[in-house]
Coordinates of C-alpha atoms and ligand atoms in Angstrom, one line a residue:
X1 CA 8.1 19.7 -1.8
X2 CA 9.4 16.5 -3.3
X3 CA 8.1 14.8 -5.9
X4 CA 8.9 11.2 -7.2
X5 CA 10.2 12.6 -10.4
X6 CA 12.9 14.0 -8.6
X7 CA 16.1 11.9 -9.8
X8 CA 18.6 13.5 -7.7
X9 CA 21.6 11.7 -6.6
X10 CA 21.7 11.8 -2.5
X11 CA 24.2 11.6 0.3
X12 CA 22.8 9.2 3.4
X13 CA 22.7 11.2 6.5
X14 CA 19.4 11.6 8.5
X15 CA 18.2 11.2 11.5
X16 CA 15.7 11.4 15.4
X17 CA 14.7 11.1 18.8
X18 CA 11.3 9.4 20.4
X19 CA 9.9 7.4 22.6
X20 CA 6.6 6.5 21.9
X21 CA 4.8 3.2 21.6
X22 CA 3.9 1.6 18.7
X23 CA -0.1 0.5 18.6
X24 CA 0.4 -1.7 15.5
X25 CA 1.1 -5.5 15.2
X26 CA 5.2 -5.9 15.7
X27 CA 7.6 -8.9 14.7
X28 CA 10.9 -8.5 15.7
X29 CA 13.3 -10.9 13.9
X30 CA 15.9 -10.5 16.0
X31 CA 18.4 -12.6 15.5
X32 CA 21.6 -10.9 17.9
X33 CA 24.1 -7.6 17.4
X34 CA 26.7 -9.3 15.9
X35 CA 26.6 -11.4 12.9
X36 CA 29.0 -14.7 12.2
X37 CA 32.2 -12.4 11.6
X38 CA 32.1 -10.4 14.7
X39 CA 30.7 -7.5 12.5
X40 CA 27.4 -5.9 13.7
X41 CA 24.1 -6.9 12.6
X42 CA 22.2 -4.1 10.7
X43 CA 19.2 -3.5 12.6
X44 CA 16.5 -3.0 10.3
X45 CA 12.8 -1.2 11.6
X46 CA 10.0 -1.8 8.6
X47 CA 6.7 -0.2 9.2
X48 CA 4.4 -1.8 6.9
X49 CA 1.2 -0.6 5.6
X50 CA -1.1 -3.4 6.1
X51 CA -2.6 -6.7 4.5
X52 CA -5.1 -4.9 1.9
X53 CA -4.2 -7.1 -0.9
X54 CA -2.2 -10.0 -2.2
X55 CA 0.1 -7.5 -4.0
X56 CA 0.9 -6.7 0.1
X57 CA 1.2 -9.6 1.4
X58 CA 3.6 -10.8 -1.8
X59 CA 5.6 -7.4 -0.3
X60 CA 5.9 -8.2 3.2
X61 CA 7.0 -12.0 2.3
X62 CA 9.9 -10.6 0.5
X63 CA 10.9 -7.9 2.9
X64 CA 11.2 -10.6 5.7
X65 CA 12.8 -13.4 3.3
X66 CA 15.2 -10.9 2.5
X67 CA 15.7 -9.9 6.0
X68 CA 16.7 -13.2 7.0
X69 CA 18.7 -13.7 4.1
X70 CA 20.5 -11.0 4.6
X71 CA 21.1 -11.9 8.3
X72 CA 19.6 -8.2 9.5
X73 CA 17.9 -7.8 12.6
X74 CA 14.5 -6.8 11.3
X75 CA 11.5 -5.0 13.5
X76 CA 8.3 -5.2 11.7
X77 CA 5.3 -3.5 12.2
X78 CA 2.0 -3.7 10.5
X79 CA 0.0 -0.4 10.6
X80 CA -3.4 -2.0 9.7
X81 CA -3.7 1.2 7.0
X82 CA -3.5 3.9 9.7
X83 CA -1.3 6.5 9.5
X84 CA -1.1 7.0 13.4
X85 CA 0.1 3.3 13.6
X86 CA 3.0 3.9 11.4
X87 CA 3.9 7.5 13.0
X88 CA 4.0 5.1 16.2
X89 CA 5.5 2.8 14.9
X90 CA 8.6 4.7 13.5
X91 CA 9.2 6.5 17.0
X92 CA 9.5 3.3 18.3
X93 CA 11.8 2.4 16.0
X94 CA 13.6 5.9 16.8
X95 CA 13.3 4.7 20.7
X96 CA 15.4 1.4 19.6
X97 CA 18.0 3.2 18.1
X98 CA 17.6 0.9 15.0
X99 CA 20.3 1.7 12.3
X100 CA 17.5 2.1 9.2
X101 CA 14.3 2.9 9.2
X102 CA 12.6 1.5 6.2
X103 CA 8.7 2.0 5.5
X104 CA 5.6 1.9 2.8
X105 CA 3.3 5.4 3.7
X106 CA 0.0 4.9 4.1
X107 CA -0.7 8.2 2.6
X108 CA 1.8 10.7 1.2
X109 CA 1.1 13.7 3.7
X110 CA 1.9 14.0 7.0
X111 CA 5.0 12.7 8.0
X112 CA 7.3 15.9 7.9
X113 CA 7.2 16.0 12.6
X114 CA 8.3 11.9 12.4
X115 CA 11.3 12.1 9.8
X116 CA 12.4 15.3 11.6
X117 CA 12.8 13.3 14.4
X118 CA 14.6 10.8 12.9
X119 CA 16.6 12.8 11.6
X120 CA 17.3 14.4 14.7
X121 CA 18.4 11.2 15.6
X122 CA 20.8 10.7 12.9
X123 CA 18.6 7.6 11.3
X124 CA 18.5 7.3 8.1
X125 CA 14.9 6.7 6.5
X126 CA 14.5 4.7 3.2
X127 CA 10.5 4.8 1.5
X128 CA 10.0 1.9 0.2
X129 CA 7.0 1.1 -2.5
X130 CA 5.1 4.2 -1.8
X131 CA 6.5 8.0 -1.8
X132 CA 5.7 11.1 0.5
X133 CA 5.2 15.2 0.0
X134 CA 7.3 16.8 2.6
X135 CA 9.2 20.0 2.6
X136 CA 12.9 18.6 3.2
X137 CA 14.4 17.0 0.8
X138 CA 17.1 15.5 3.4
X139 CA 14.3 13.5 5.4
X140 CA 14.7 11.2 3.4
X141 CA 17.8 9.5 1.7
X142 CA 15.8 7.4 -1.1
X143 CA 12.4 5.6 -2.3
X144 CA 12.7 1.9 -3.6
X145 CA 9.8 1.1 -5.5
X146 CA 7.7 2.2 -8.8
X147 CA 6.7 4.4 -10.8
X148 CA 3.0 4.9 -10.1
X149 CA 2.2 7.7 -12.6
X150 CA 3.9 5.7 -15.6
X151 CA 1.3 2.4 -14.7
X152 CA -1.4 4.8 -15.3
X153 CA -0.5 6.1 -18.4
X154 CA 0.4 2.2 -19.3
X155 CA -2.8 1.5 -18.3
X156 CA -4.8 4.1 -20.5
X157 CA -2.4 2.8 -23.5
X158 CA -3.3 -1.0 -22.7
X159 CA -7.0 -0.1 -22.5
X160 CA -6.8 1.4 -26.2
X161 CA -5.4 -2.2 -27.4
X162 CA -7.9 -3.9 -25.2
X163 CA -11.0 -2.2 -27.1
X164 CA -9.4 -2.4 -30.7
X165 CA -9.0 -6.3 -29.7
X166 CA -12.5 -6.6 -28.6
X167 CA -14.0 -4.5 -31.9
X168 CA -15.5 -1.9 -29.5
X169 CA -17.9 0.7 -30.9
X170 CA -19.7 3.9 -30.2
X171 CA -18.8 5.5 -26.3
X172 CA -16.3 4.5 -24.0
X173 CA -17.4 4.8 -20.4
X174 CA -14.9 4.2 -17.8
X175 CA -15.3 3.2 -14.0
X176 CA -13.0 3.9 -12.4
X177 CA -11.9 1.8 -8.8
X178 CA -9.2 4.2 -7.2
X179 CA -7.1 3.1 -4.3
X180 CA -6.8 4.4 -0.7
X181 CA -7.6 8.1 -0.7
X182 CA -4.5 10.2 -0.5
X183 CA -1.7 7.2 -1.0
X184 CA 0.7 7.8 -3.8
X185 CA -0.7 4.7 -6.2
X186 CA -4.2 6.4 -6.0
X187 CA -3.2 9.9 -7.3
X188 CA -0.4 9.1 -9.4
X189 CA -2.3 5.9 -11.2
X190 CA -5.7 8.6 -12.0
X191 CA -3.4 11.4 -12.8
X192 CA -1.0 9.1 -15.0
X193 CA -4.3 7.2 -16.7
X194 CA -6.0 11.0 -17.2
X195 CA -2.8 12.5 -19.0
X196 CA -3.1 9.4 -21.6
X197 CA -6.8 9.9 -22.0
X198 CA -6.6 14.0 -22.0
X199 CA -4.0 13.8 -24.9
X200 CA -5.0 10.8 -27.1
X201 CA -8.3 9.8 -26.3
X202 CA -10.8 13.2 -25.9
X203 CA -13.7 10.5 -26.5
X204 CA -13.4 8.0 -23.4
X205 CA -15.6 9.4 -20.4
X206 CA -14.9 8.6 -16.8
X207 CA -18.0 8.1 -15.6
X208 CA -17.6 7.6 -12.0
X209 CA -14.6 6.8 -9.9
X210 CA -14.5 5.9 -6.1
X211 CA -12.0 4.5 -3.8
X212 CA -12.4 0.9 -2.9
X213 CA -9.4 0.9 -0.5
X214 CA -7.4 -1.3 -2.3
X215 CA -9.6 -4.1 -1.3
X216 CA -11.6 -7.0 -2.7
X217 CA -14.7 -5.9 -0.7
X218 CA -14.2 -2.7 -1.3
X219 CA -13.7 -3.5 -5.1
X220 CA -17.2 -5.4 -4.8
X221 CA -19.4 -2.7 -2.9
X222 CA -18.1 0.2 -4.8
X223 CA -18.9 -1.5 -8.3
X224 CA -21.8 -3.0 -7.2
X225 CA -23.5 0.8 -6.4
X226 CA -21.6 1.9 -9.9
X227 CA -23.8 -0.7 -11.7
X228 CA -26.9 0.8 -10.2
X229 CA -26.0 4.5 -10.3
X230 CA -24.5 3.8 -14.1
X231 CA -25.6 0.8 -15.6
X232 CA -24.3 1.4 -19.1
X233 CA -20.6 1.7 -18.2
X234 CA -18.8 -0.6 -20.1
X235 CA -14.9 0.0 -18.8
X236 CA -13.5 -0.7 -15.6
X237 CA -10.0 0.5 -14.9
X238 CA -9.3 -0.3 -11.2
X239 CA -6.4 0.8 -9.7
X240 CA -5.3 -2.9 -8.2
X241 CA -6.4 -6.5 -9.0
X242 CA -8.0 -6.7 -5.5
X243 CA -10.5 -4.3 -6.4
X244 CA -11.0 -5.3 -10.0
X245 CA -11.5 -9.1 -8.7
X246 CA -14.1 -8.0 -6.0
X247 CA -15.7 -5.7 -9.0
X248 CA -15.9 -9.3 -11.1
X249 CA -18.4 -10.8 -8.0
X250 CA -20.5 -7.7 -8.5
X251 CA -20.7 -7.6 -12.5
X252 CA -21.6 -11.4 -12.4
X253 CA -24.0 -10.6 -9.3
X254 CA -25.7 -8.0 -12.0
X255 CA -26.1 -10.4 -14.6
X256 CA -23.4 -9.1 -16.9
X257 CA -20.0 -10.8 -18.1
X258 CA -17.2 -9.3 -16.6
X259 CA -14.3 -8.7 -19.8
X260 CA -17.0 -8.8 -22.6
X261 CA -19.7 -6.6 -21.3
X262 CA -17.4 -4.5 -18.7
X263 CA -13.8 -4.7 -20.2
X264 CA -11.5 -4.7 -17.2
X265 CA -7.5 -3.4 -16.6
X266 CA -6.2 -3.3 -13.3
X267 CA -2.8 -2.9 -12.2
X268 CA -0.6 -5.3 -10.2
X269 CA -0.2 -8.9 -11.3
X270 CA -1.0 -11.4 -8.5
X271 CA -1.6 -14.6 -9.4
X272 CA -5.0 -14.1 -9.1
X273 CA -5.4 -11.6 -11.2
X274 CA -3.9 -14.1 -13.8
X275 CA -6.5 -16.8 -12.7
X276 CA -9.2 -14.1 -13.7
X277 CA -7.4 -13.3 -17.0
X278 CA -6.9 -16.4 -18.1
X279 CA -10.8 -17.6 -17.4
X280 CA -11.4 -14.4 -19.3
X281 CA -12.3 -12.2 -16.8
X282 CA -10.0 -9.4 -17.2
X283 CA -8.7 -8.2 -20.1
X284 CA -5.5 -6.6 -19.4
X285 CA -2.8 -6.2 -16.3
X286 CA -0.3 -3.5 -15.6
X287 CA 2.8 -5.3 -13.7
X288 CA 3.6 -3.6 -10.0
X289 CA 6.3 -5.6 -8.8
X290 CA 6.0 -6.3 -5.2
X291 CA 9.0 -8.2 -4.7
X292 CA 11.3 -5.4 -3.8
X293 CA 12.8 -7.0 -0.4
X294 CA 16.5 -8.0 -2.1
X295 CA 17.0 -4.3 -3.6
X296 CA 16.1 -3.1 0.0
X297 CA 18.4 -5.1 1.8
X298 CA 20.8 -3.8 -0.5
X299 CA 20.5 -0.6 -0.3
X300 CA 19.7 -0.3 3.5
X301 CA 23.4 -1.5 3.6
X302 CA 24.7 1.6 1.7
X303 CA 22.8 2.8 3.1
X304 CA 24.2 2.2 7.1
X305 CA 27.8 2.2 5.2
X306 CA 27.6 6.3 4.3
X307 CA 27.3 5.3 0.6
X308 CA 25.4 7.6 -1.8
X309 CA 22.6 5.9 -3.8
X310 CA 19.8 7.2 -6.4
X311 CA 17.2 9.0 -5.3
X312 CA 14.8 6.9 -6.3
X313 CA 15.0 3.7 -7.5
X314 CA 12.7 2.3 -10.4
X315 CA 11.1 -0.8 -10.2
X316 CA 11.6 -2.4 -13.6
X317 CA 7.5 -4.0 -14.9
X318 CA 5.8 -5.5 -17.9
X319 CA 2.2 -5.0 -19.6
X320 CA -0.3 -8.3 -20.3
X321 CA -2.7 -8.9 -22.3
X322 CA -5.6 -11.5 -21.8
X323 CA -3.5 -13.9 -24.6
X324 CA -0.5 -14.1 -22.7
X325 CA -2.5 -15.3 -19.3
X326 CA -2.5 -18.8 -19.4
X327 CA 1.5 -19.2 -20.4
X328 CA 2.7 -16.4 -18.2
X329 CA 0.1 -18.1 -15.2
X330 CA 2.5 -20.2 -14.0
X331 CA 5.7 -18.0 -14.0
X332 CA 4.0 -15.7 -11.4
X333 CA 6.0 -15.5 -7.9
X334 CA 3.7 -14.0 -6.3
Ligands
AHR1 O1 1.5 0.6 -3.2 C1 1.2 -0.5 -4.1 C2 -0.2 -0.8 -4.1 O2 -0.7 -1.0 -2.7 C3 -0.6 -2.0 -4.8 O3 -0.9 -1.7 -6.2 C4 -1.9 -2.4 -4.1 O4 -2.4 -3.6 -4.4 C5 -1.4 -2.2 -2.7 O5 -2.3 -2.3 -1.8

């Protein structure tokens, strides 16, 4: 089984066979086979997770900018968050004979049948964002994206500031707001947050956790029952800014003031979640960086050329602090 830790070096080679149709929402950016110099265009086939958050939508932006930029003939598809749609989705892709496949799992099991295909096709599939558990290393050449388990324990470390900042005493009792059930962010953000608080901090209590979905109304419903079921939990550590901003609508809906009575750190960095930061609202924001469309591009092209690349390639992030909100407000890109 692979594992994101796993830094190996790999050699491109993969690929499949398949004919079925895709039932999520496609784009094709076609723009020809051949580019300006008579050489051919790469065609590109991006299977997308959905539109669940601004982090997301930040994500497709700069896949398709980059796209274009990079004069590639790119097939998008968005799966809505179902993994059936992206399975689809990728044998279509496999159908077109595309020359990458390129895509964000839903979820990080089930996909071993698809990439066998592809592979069977000799197309080479690149994960970006989010990784997968399969039990062939060579289904896939490499993952672009972050490192989910390290935001966690950055978040656990960020919370610790957070409460010596705000002079907290006595119990700390921590909501937790995970993401999509079985998606890479949502195990390896608990399981990273959980190491941190296992080895430094015995005292903090995670008093409930539940998925939200990655969503602002998810973020809202789920907090607004963890109010009622535990009304003196006074940390919320939500696993995007989506969540944690529907989770502020539900505080204030309680009566309560959301990063003084509930101190809040999510992860991501949208410019909303800096809105909510700097009115005070949040307390403290892990970076994700969604803007991972250039390094793609990039390495699609080795990718199609038979060049080796990392296995996986780190997304490089900072840490903020309530302080910083205002002045880092409006450097945000996303
Ligand atoms: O996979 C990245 C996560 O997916 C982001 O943190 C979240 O906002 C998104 O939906």
């Amino acid at each position: 089984m692979l594992s994101r830790r796993n830094f190996l070096t790999a050699a491109v080679g993969v690929a499949a066979a398949g004919t079925l149709a895709a039932c999520a929402k496609e784009d094709d950016s076609s723009t020809g086979s051949s580019s300006a110099g008579g050489a051919k265009t790469i065609s590109l086939g991006f299977s997308q997770v959905g539109s669940e958050s601004g982090w997301r939508s930040a994500n497709t932006t700069s896949v398709k900018d980059a796209a274009k930029d990079a004069g590639y003939n790119l097939k998008f598809s968005d799966a809505q968050q179902k993994q059936e749609n992206q399975i689809s989705a990728i044998r279509n892709f496999i159908a077109q004979k595309v020359d990458v496949i390129a895509f964000s799992p839903v979820v990080v099991t089930g996909w071993d049948a698809v990439l066998k295909e592809a592979k069977a096709a000799k197309i080479p599939v690149v994960l970006t964002d989010r990784s997968v558990e399969t039990s062939d290393d060579s289904l896939f050449v490499t993952l672009v994206g972050s490192d989910f388990t390290d935001e966690g324990r950055r978040a656990a470390k960020i919370l610790d500031k957070v409460l010596t900042k705000a002079g907290h005493k006595g119990a700390v009792k921590i909501a937790q707001l995970e993401g999509t059930t079985g998606a890479a962010p949502a195990i390896e953000r608990a399981k990273g947050f959980k190491e941190v608080m296992d080895a430094e901090h015995k005292d903090w209590k995670i008093v409930v956790s539940q998925t939200g979905d990655f969503t602002r109304a998810g973020g809202k419903q789920v907090m607004s029952a963890f109010l009622q079921s535990n009304p003196d939990v006074n940390v919320l550590f939500a696993h995007n800014d989506d969540m944690a901003i529907g989770a502020i609508q539900a505080i204030e809906a309680a009566g309560k003031k959301p990063g003084t009575d509930i101190l809040i750190v999510c992860i991501d960095g949208v410019k909303d979640g800096f809105v909510a930061m700097s009115e005070g609202k949040i307390n403290a924001i892990v970076e994700c960086n969604p803007l991972l469309g250039p390094q793609l591009m990039d390495v699609v092209k080795k990718v199609k050329d038979g060049e080796t690349v990392e296995r996986w390639i780190k997304t490089k992030e900072s840490d903020f602090m309530q302080d910083q909100a205002k002045a880092e407000l409006p450097n945000r890109k996303y």
